[in-house]
Coordinates of C-alpha atoms (C1' of nucleotides) in Angstrom, one line a residue:
Chain A
M184 CA 0.0 0.0 0.0
A185 CA 0.8 3.7 0.0
R186 CA 2.1 3.7 -3.5
Q187 CA 4.3 6.6 -4.3
P188 CA 5.8 8.0 -7.5
T189 CA 9.4 7.3 -8.3
E190 CA 10.5 10.8 -7.7
S191 CA 9.4 10.9 -4.1
R192 CA 10.7 7.4 -3.5
Q193 CA 14.1 8.3 -4.8
V194 CA 14.3 11.2 -2.3
E195 CA 13.1 8.9 0.4
I196 CA 15.8 6.3 -0.4
I197 CA 18.5 8.9 -0.4
S198 CA 17.5 10.4 2.9
T199 CA 17.1 7.0 4.5
M200 CA 20.6 6.1 3.4
V201 CA 21.9 9.4 4.9
R202 CA 20.0 8.8 8.1
L203 CA 21.2 5.2 8.5
A204 CA 24.8 6.3 7.8
A205 CA 24.7 8.5 10.9
E206 CA 24.8 5.4 13.1
R207 CA 26.3 2.6 11.1
N208 CA 29.2 1.9 8.8
P209 CA 27.9 3.0 5.4
A210 CA 29.6 0.1 3.8
D211 CA 27.5 -2.3 5.9
I212 CA 24.1 -0.7 4.9
T213 CA 22.4 -3.2 2.7
T214 CA 19.4 -2.7 0.4
T215 CA 17.4 -4.7 2.9
D216 CA 18.3 -2.3 5.6
I217 CA 17.1 0.7 3.5
A218 CA 13.9 -1.1 2.5
N219 CA 13.1 -2.1 6.1
A220 CA 13.6 1.5 7.3
M221 CA 11.2 2.6 4.5
A222 CA 8.7 -0.2 5.3
V223 CA 8.8 -1.6 1.8
T224 CA 10.3 -4.9 0.4
Q225 CA 13.9 -5.0 -0.7
G226 CA 13.0 -5.6 -4.3
A227 CA 10.9 -2.4 -4.4
L228 CA 14.1 -0.3 -4.3
F229 CA 15.0 -1.6 -7.7
R230 CA 11.8 0.0 -9.2
H231 CA 13.4 3.4 -8.5
F232 CA 17.1 2.8 -8.9
P233 CA 18.7 0.3 -11.4
T234 CA 21.6 -0.7 -9.0
K235 CA 22.9 0.0 -5.6
E236 CA 25.7 2.0 -7.1
A237 CA 23.1 4.3 -8.6
I238 CA 21.8 4.9 -5.1
R239 CA 25.2 5.7 -3.8
L240 CA 25.8 8.1 -6.7
A241 CA 22.4 9.8 -6.1
V242 CA 23.4 10.1 -2.4
V243 CA 26.6 11.8 -3.3
E244 CA 24.8 14.2 -5.7
W245 CA 22.3 15.0 -3.0
I246 CA 25.2 15.8 -0.6
E247 CA 26.9 18.0 -3.2
E248 CA 23.8 20.0 -3.9
R249 CA 22.9 20.6 -0.3
L250 CA 26.4 21.2 1.1
M251 CA 27.5 23.5 -1.7
Q252 CA 24.2 25.4 -1.3
E253 CA 25.0 26.0 2.3
I254 CA 28.6 26.9 1.6
D255 CA 27.6 29.3 -1.2
A256 CA 24.9 30.9 1.0
A257 CA 27.4 31.5 3.8
R258 CA 29.8 33.1 1.3
A259 CA 27.1 35.3 -0.2
A260 CA 26.2 36.6 3.3
S261 CA 29.7 37.7 4.1
I262 CA 31.0 41.2 4.0
D263 CA 34.6 40.3 3.2
A264 CA 36.9 37.3 2.4
L265 CA 37.7 36.7 6.0
A266 CA 34.0 36.5 6.9
E267 CA 33.6 34.1 4.0
L268 CA 36.1 31.7 5.5
K269 CA 34.5 31.9 8.9
G270 CA 31.1 31.5 7.4
M271 CA 32.0 28.5 5.3
F272 CA 33.6 26.8 8.2
M273 CA 30.7 27.2 10.5
A274 CA 28.2 26.3 7.8
H275 CA 30.1 23.2 7.1
V276 CA 30.1 22.3 10.8
R277 CA 26.4 23.0 11.1
F278 CA 25.7 20.8 8.0
T279 CA 27.7 18.0 9.6
I280 CA 25.8 18.3 12.8
A281 CA 22.5 18.2 10.9
Y282 CA 23.6 15.2 8.8
P283 CA 26.2 13.2 10.8
G284 CA 26.1 10.5 8.2
V285 CA 27.5 12.7 5.5
P286 CA 31.2 12.7 6.4
R287 CA 31.0 9.0 6.9
L288 CA 29.5 8.5 3.5
I289 CA 32.0 10.8 1.8
F290 CA 34.9 9.0 3.4
A291 CA 33.5 5.6 2.6
E292 CA 33.3 6.6 -1.1
L293 CA 36.8 7.9 -1.0
Q294 CA 38.0 4.5 0.1
Q295 CA 36.5 3.0 -3.1
P296 CA 39.0 1.9 -5.7
D297 CA 40.1 4.2 -8.5
G298 CA 37.8 4.5 -11.4
S299 CA 34.6 4.1 -9.4
A300 CA 32.1 6.6 -10.8
V301 CA 31.0 7.5 -7.3
R302 CA 34.5 8.1 -6.1
E303 CA 35.3 10.4 -9.1
R304 CA 32.2 12.4 -8.3
V305 CA 33.4 12.9 -4.7
Q306 CA 36.8 13.9 -6.0
L307 CA 35.1 16.5 -8.1
I308 CA 33.2 17.9 -5.1
M309 CA 36.4 18.2 -3.1
Q310 CA 38.3 19.9 -5.9
R311 CA 35.5 22.4 -6.3
Y312 CA 35.5 23.0 -2.6
R313 CA 39.3 23.5 -2.5
K314 CA 39.1 25.9 -5.4
T315 CA 36.5 28.0 -3.6
L316 CA 38.7 28.1 -0.5
A317 CA 41.7 29.1 -2.4
I318 CA 39.8 32.0 -3.9
S319 CA 38.7 33.3 -0.6
L320 CA 42.1 32.8 0.9
A321 CA 43.7 34.8 -2.0
Q322 CA 41.2 37.5 -1.7
A323 CA 41.7 37.7 2.1
M324 CA 45.5 38.1 1.5
E325 CA 45.0 40.8 -1.1
A326 CA 42.7 42.7 1.3
K327 CA 45.4 42.2 4.0
L328 CA 42.8 40.5 6.3
I329 CA 45.3 37.7 6.8
R330 CA 49.1 37.8 6.7
P331 CA 50.6 38.3 3.2
N332 CA 52.7 35.1 3.0
V333 CA 50.1 32.4 3.6
D334 CA 50.7 29.1 1.8
V335 CA 47.3 28.9 0.1
Q336 CA 47.5 25.1 -0.7
A337 CA 48.4 24.3 2.9
A338 CA 45.7 26.6 4.2
A339 CA 43.1 24.9 2.1
A340 CA 44.3 21.5 3.2
L341 CA 44.3 22.5 6.9
F342 CA 40.8 24.0 6.5
L343 CA 39.4 20.7 5.4
G344 CA 41.5 18.8 8.0
A345 CA 40.2 21.0 10.8
I346 CA 36.7 20.0 10.0
Q347 CA 37.8 16.4 9.5
G348 CA 39.5 16.5 12.9
L349 CA 36.2 17.6 14.5
V350 CA 34.4 14.8 12.7
M351 CA 36.9 12.2 13.9
Q352 CA 36.5 13.5 17.4
S353 CA 32.8 13.1 17.3
M354 CA 33.2 9.6 15.9
L355 CA 35.4 8.8 18.9
S356 CA 33.6 10.4 21.7
G357 CA 30.0 10.9 20.9
P358 CA 27.6 13.0 18.9
M359 CA 28.8 15.7 16.6
A360 CA 26.6 18.2 18.4
K361 CA 29.0 18.2 21.3
A362 CA 31.7 19.2 19.0
E363 CA 30.0 22.5 18.0
H364 CA 31.5 24.7 20.7
Q365 CA 34.8 22.9 20.0
A366 CA 34.4 24.0 16.4
A367 CA 34.7 27.6 17.4
G368 CA 37.9 27.0 19.2
V369 CA 39.4 25.1 16.3
L370 CA 38.3 27.9 13.9
K371 CA 40.0 30.5 16.1
L372 CA 43.2 28.5 16.2
Y373 CA 43.0 28.0 12.4
L374 CA 42.6 31.7 11.9
A375 CA 45.4 32.5 14.2
G376 CA 47.6 30.4 11.8
L377 CA 46.5 32.8 9.1
G378 CA 47.6 35.7 11.2
V379 CA 44.2 36.8 12.3
E380 CA 44.2 38.5 15.7
S381 CA 41.2 37.8 18.0
Chain B
M277 CA 54.6 -26.4 0.8
A278 CA 56.8 -23.9 2.6
R279 CA 55.2 -24.6 5.9
Q280 CA 55.7 -21.8 8.4
P281 CA 55.1 -21.5 12.2
T282 CA 52.0 -19.7 13.4
E283 CA 54.1 -16.7 14.7
S284 CA 55.5 -15.8 11.3
R285 CA 52.3 -16.5 9.5
Q286 CA 50.4 -14.1 11.9
V287 CA 52.9 -11.4 11.1
E288 CA 52.5 -12.2 7.4
I289 CA 48.8 -12.0 7.5
I290 CA 48.9 -8.7 9.3
S291 CA 51.3 -7.1 7.0
T292 CA 49.5 -8.4 4.0
M293 CA 46.3 -6.8 5.3
V294 CA 48.1 -3.5 5.8
R295 CA 49.6 -3.7 2.3
L296 CA 46.3 -4.5 0.6
A297 CA 44.6 -1.7 2.5
A298 CA 46.9 0.8 0.8
E299 CA 45.1 0.3 -2.5
R300 CA 41.7 -1.0 -1.6
N301 CA 38.8 -0.3 0.6
P302 CA 39.7 -2.2 3.8
A303 CA 36.1 -3.3 4.2
D304 CA 36.2 -5.1 0.9
I305 CA 39.3 -7.1 1.7
T306 CA 38.2 -10.7 2.1
T307 CA 40.0 -13.6 3.7
T308 CA 40.4 -15.0 0.2
D309 CA 42.1 -11.8 -0.9
I310 CA 44.6 -12.1 1.9
A311 CA 45.2 -15.8 1.3
N312 CA 45.7 -15.2 -2.4
A313 CA 48.3 -12.5 -1.7
M314 CA 50.1 -14.9 0.6
A315 CA 49.8 -17.9 -1.9
V316 CA 48.0 -20.1 0.6
T317 CA 44.4 -21.3 0.6
Q318 CA 41.7 -19.4 2.3
G319 CA 41.1 -22.0 5.0
A320 CA 44.8 -21.8 6.0
L321 CA 44.3 -18.4 7.6
F322 CA 42.1 -20.0 10.2
R323 CA 45.0 -22.1 11.4
H324 CA 46.5 -18.8 12.7
F325 CA 43.6 -16.7 13.7
P326 CA 40.2 -18.0 15.0
T327 CA 38.1 -15.4 13.2
K328 CA 38.5 -12.5 10.8
E329 CA 37.7 -10.1 13.6
A330 CA 40.8 -11.5 15.4
I331 CA 42.8 -10.5 12.3
R332 CA 41.5 -7.0 12.3
L333 CA 42.2 -6.7 16.0
A334 CA 45.8 -7.9 15.5
V335 CA 46.2 -5.4 12.7
V336 CA 45.1 -2.6 15.0
E337 CA 47.4 -3.8 17.7
W338 CA 50.3 -3.9 15.2
I339 CA 49.5 -0.3 14.2
E340 CA 49.4 0.8 17.7
E341 CA 52.7 -0.7 18.5
R342 CA 54.5 0.6 15.5
L343 CA 53.0 4.1 15.4
M344 CA 53.4 4.8 19.1
Q345 CA 56.9 3.6 18.9
E346 CA 57.7 6.1 16.2
I347 CA 55.9 8.9 18.1
D348 CA 57.6 8.1 21.3
A349 CA 61.0 8.0 19.6
A350 CA 60.4 11.4 18.0
R351 CA 59.4 12.7 21.4
A352 CA 62.5 11.3 23.1
A353 CA 64.8 12.8 20.4
S354 CA 63.5 16.3 21.0
I355 CA 65.1 19.0 23.1
D356 CA 62.0 20.8 24.1
A357 CA 58.2 20.6 24.0
L358 CA 57.9 22.5 20.7
A359 CA 60.4 20.2 19.0
E360 CA 58.3 17.3 20.4
L361 CA 55.2 18.6 18.6
K362 CA 57.2 19.1 15.3
G363 CA 58.8 15.7 15.7
M364 CA 55.6 13.8 16.4
F365 CA 53.9 15.5 13.4
M366 CA 56.6 14.6 11.0
A367 CA 57.0 11.1 12.4
H368 CA 53.3 10.5 12.0
V369 CA 53.4 11.8 8.4
R370 CA 56.4 9.6 7.6
F371 CA 54.6 6.6 9.1
T372 CA 51.6 7.3 6.9
I373 CA 53.8 7.5 3.9
A374 CA 55.5 4.2 4.7
Y375 CA 52.1 2.5 5.4
P376 CA 49.4 4.3 3.4
G377 CA 46.9 1.6 4.4
V378 CA 47.1 2.5 8.0
P379 CA 44.9 5.6 8.1
R380 CA 42.3 3.8 5.9
L381 CA 42.2 0.9 8.3
I382 CA 41.9 3.1 11.3
F383 CA 39.1 5.0 9.7
A384 CA 37.3 1.9 8.6
E385 CA 37.4 0.6 12.1
L386 CA 36.1 3.9 13.5
Q387 CA 33.1 3.5 11.3
Q388 CA 32.3 0.2 13.0
P389 CA 29.2 0.1 15.3
D390 CA 29.6 0.9 19.0
G391 CA 30.7 -1.9 21.2
S392 CA 32.9 -3.5 18.6
A393 CA 36.1 -4.7 20.3
V394 CA 38.3 -3.5 17.4
R395 CA 36.6 -0.1 17.5
E396 CA 37.1 0.3 21.2
R397 CA 40.8 -0.5 20.8
V398 CA 41.1 2.2 18.2
Q399 CA 39.4 4.6 20.5
L400 CA 41.9 3.8 23.2
I401 CA 44.8 4.5 20.8
M402 CA 43.4 7.9 19.9
Q403 CA 42.8 8.8 23.5
R404 CA 46.3 8.0 24.4
Y405 CA 47.6 10.0 21.5
R406 CA 45.5 13.0 22.4
K407 CA 46.8 12.8 25.9
T408 CA 50.4 12.8 24.7
L409 CA 49.7 15.8 22.6
A410 CA 48.0 17.7 25.4
I411 CA 51.0 17.1 27.7
S412 CA 53.4 18.5 25.1
L413 CA 51.2 21.4 24.4
A414 CA 50.9 22.3 28.1
Q415 CA 54.7 22.0 28.5
A416 CA 55.2 24.2 25.5
M417 CA 52.9 26.8 26.9
E418 CA 54.6 26.7 30.3
A419 CA 58.0 27.1 28.6
K420 CA 56.6 30.0 26.7
L421 CA 57.5 28.3 23.4
I422 CA 53.9 28.9 22.2
R423 CA 51.5 31.6 23.1
P424 CA 50.1 31.4 26.6
N425 CA 46.4 31.2 25.9
V426 CA 46.2 28.2 23.5
D427 CA 43.1 26.1 23.7
V428 CA 44.8 22.8 24.4
Q429 CA 41.7 20.7 23.4
A430 CA 41.3 22.5 20.1
A431 CA 45.0 22.4 19.4
A432 CA 45.0 18.6 19.9
A433 CA 42.0 18.2 17.6
L434 CA 43.6 20.4 15.0
F435 CA 46.8 18.5 15.2
L436 CA 45.1 15.2 14.3
G437 CA 42.9 17.0 11.8
A438 CA 46.0 18.5 10.0
I439 CA 47.3 15.0 9.5
Q440 CA 43.9 13.7 8.5
G441 CA 43.7 16.6 6.0
L442 CA 46.9 15.5 4.4
V443 CA 45.7 11.9 4.3
M444 CA 42.4 12.9 2.6
Q445 CA 44.4 15.0 0.1
S446 CA 46.5 11.9 -0.8
M447 CA 43.3 9.9 -1.1
L448 CA 42.0 12.4 -3.5
S449 CA 44.9 13.2 -5.7
G450 CA 47.5 10.4 -5.6
P451 CA 50.2 8.9 -3.4
M452 CA 50.8 10.1 0.1
A453 CA 54.5 10.6 -0.8
K454 CA 53.5 13.6 -2.8
A455 CA 52.0 15.1 0.3
E456 CA 55.2 15.1 2.2
H457 CA 56.4 18.5 1.2
Q458 CA 52.9 19.8 1.7
A459 CA 53.1 18.4 5.2
A460 CA 55.8 20.8 6.1
G461 CA 53.6 23.7 4.9
V462 CA 50.7 22.5 7.0
L463 CA 52.9 22.0 10.0
K464 CA 54.2 25.6 9.7
L465 CA 50.7 26.9 9.4
Y466 CA 49.6 24.9 12.4
L467 CA 52.5 26.2 14.5
A468 CA 51.7 29.7 13.4
G469 CA 48.3 29.1 15.0
L470 CA 50.1 28.3 18.3
G471 CA 52.0 31.6 18.0
V472 CA 55.2 30.2 16.8
E473 CA 57.2 32.6 14.6
S474 CA 59.0 31.1 11.7
Chain C
dT232 C1' -6.7 -0.2 -21.1
dA233 C1' -1.9 0.7 -20.4
dC234 C1' 1.6 1.9 -17.3
dT235 C1' 3.6 2.3 -12.7
dT236 C1' 4.6 0.7 -8.3
dG237 C1' 4.4 -2.9 -5.1
dT238 C1' 5.0 -7.9 -3.2
dA239 C1' 6.8 -12.7 -2.6
dA240 C1' 9.8 -15.8 -4.0
dG241 C1' 13.9 -17.1 -6.0
dT242 C1' 18.7 -17.1 -7.9
dA243 C1' 23.6 -16.6 -8.6
dA244 C1' 27.6 -15.1 -6.5
dC245 C1' 30.2 -14.2 -2.6
dT246 C1' 32.1 -14.7 2.3
dT247 C1' 33.4 -16.6 6.7
dA248 C1' 34.2 -20.7 8.9
dT249 C1' 34.4 -25.9 9.3
dT250 C1' 35.7 -30.6 8.2
dA251 C1' 38.2 -34.6 6.4
dC252 C1' 42.3 -35.6 5.1
dA253 C1' 47.5 -35.2 4.1
dT254 C1' 52.2 -34.2 5.2
dA255 C1' 56.2 -31.8 7.3
dC256 C1' 58.6 -31.5 11.6
dA257 C1' 60.1 -31.8 16.6
dT258 C1' 60.8 -35.0 20.2
dC259 C1' 62.1 -39.1 22.3
dA260 C1' 63.0 -44.2 23.1
dC261 C1' 66.4 -47.1 21.7
Chain D
dG112 C1' 71.8 -41.9 14.3
dT113 C1' 67.2 -44.2 13.4
dG114 C1' 62.6 -44.8 13.4
dA115 C1' 58.1 -44.1 15.7
dT116 C1' 54.7 -40.9 17.2
dG117 C1' 52.1 -36.8 18.2
dT118 C1' 51.4 -32.1 16.8
dA119 C1' 51.3 -28.2 13.7
dT120 C1' 50.4 -26.5 9.3
dG121 C1' 48.6 -27.1 4.8
dT122 C1' 44.8 -28.4 1.1
dA123 C1' 40.3 -29.2 -1.0
dA124 C1' 35.7 -29.3 -0.5
dT125 C1' 31.7 -27.6 1.4
dA126 C1' 28.3 -25.8 4.7
dA127 C1' 25.7 -21.8 6.2
dG128 C1' 24.6 -17.3 5.7
dT129 C1' 24.3 -12.9 3.2
dT130 C1' 23.7 -9.7 -0.7
dA131 C1' 22.3 -7.5 -5.0
dC132 C1' 19.3 -8.2 -8.3
dT133 C1' 15.4 -10.7 -11.1
dT134 C1' 11.0 -12.6 -12.2
dA135 C1' 6.0 -13.7 -12.0
dC136 C1' 2.3 -11.8 -10.5
dA137 C1' -1.1 -8.3 -8.3
dA138 C1' -3.1 -4.0 -7.8
dG139 C1' -3.4 1.1 -7.9
dT140 C1' -3.8 5.1 -11.1
dA141 C1' -4.0 8.1 -15.2

DNA sequence: TACTTGTAAGTAACTTATTACATACATCAC
DNA sequence: GTGATGTATGTAATAAGTTACTTACAAGTA
């Protein structure tokens, strides 16, 4: 019962996957797990996606759309390049708190062997993200909001690492929500590395 | 043929797992994969470990032993707390270059559900590591080698995140070896956050 | 009526672990 | 030394369970 069109089922499958990934190893989530969580039979999933890999790809695309939207919104709401960096950092942290399964899914896909379509999509997202960061960093340098001799590549890597460090900590010691006030501390430390006085 | 005692086979199984994890998703490495790489039959593995989980636990214990040995050696060879931090960072990076499978294995185990014996072991390693970092950071503050108002918790989290950021970058764009010179840049940036002039 | 979405059952492939059996090897009586 | 014996390590086959995906059929919906 409760028949639904493919479009809404696809969304449901994606969000169920993201939800389940918050508490389990994404690699261990089976089509049966997803179907049970949706109260349909396992075979029903294949009415809406041809393969499991197609589901994983759709999940990654969903993440890209949502996360990049948040990042871009934070950037747009900023008055200068330094505010952009702060805003993107906190937006990313908030997104991770809202969807704790997301970093786990991303990392699980990064572990996939070379040539996997899903993996390459994740690589594209990260490249795009790094490029955005590099632009803001360069602008901040030009506007003398950060010190003039910052290694932009290292700064972009450390930005992502800082977030990843918070994620790892939440995976170690409890819910990501607890890490939110820690996030402010880490951001402050990161900005100090860029020469920002606080 | 080429019978070998259990002790050496156990070591071989562990190092084969670590080696395979450098190029594949650790979650996808089967006992058949390990056995093939060792040129024995799949069943032979169970002469030396009772279950696959026992293999995974042994791998984690091997990592702990080796990594912590490197970290401690780097600490011991340092003249002050700041040199300790630098030494530990670079030792960790070098270890990751030598064994690219290690961070993947650690992360894969962290994804495991709560209560898993292997996961809890990894948690212990990370706690121990963080504690070591906190001590060095506190000492460095006391000796006025870094600025006096560093948030030690955030600094420990960012230290691990900085390494994790390098690992993610290598997973994105190629071998970890390429990331070595990047590591120096990230370390410099991290230390700048602690108020270290360079 | 024609198409879409669902179920129930089944299948092929894969994975961990076990079992029956074979053989190398250390130990020890002699 | 030599040979017997028990144990450790290996193979081949297979059991038992799981997973992604398919198929035959039913029923809702435009």
